[in-house]
Short mmCIF file of C-alpha atoms in Angstrom, two decimals:
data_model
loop_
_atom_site.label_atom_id
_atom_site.label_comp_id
_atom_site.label_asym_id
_atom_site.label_seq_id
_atom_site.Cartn_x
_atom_site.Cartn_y
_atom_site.Cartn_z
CA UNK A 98 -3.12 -7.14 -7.93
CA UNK A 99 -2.58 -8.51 -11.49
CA UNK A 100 1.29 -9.39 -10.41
CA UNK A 101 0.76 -10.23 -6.42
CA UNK A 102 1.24 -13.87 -7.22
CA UNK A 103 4.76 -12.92 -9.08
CA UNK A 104 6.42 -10.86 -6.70
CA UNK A 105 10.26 -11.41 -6.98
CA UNK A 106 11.61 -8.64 -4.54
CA UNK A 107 10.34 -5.89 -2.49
CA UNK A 108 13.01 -3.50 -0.56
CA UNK A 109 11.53 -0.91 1.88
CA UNK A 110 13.96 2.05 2.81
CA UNK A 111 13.28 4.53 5.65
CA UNK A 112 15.66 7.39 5.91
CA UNK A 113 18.43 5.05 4.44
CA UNK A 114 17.46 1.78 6.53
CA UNK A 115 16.02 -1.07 5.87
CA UNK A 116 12.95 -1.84 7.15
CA UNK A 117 11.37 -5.17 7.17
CA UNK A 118 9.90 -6.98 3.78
CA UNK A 119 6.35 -5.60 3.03
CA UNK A 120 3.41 -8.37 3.50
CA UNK A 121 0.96 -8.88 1.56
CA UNK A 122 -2.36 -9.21 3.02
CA UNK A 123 -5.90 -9.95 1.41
CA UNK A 124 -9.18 -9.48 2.13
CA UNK A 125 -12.83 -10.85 1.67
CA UNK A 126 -15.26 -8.35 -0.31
CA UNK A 127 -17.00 -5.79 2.59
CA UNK A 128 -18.95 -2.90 2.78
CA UNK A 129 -16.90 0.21 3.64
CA UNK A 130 -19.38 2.18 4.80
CA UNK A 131 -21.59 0.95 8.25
CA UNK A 132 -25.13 1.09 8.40
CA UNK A 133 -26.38 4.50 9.22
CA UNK A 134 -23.31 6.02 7.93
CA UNK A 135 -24.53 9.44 6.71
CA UNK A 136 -21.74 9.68 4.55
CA UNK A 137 -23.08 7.35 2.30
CA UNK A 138 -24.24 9.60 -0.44
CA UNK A 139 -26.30 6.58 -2.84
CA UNK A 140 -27.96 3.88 -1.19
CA UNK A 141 -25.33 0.90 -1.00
CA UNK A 142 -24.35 -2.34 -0.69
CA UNK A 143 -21.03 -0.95 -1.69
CA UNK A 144 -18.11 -3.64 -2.25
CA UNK A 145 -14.37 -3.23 -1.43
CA UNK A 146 -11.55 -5.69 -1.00
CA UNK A 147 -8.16 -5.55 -0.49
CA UNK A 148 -4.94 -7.61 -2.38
CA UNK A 149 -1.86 -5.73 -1.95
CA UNK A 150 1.73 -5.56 0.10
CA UNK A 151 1.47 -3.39 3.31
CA UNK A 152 4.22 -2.16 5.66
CA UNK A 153 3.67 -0.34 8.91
CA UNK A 154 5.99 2.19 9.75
CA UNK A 155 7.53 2.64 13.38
CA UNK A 156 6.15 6.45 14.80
CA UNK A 157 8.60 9.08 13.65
CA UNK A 158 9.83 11.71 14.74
CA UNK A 159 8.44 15.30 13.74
CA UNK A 160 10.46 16.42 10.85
CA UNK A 161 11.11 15.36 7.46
CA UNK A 162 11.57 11.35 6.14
CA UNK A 163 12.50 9.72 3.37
CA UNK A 164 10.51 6.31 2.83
CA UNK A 165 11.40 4.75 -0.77
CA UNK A 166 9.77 1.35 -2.08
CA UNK A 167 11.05 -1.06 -4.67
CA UNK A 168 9.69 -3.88 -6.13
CA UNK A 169 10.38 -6.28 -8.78
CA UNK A 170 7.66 -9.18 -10.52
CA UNK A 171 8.54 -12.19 -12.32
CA UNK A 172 5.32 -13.28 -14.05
CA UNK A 173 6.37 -14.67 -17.69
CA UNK A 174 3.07 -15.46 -18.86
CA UNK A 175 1.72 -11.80 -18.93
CA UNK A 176 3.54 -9.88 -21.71
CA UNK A 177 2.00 -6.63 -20.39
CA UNK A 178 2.90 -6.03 -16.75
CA UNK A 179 5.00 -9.51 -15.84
CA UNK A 180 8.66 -7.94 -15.58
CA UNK A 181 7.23 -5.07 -14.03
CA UNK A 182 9.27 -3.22 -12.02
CA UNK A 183 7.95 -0.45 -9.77
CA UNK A 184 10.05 2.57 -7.50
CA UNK A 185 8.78 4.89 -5.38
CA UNK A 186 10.08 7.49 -3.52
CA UNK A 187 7.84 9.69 -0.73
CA UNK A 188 8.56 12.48 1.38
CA UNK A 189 6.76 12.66 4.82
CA UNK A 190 6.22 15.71 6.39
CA UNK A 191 5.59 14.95 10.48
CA UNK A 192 4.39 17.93 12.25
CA UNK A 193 5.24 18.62 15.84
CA UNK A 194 2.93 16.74 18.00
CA UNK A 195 -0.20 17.93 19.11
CA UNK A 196 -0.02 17.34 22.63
#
């Protein structure tokens, strides 16, 4: 989150098209795990929050994909991480569907 303020660009690429611009979404502070949740393995109030860009894919179709994310920051006051520019590249593996 230390650029979200500064983002410049973002580019999301699924199997060679574009898909729309990611959005950034926020969230108050919550605790991720319910009451009763026996998951919970040391007594809580346990904080989380959220700050970041999110996309949601369309369903795809079993079979191999190509999603790559690009984005670019323009924060000039932090000498650290301001220009930052960041790629990624996954492959996603869909299995045939279960039903």
């Amino acid at each position: 989150m230390v650029n979200n303020d500064a983002l410049v660009s973002a580019v999301a690429v699924l199997d060679g098209k574009a898909l729309p611009r990611p959005a950034r979404l926020t969230s108050r502070c919550f605790d991720p795990f319910p009451d009763g949740d026996e998951d919970r393995k040391h007594p809580g109030p346990y904080h989380a929050a959220a700050d970041g860009y999110w996309l949601l894919l369309p369903p795809l179709a079993p079979g191999k994909h190509r999603l790559v994310i690009g984005a670019n920051y323009g924060n000039d006051t932090d000498a650290d991480f301001g220009r930052m520019i960041q790629n990624f590249e996954y492959e996603l593996q869909i299995g045939e569907p279960a039903i």
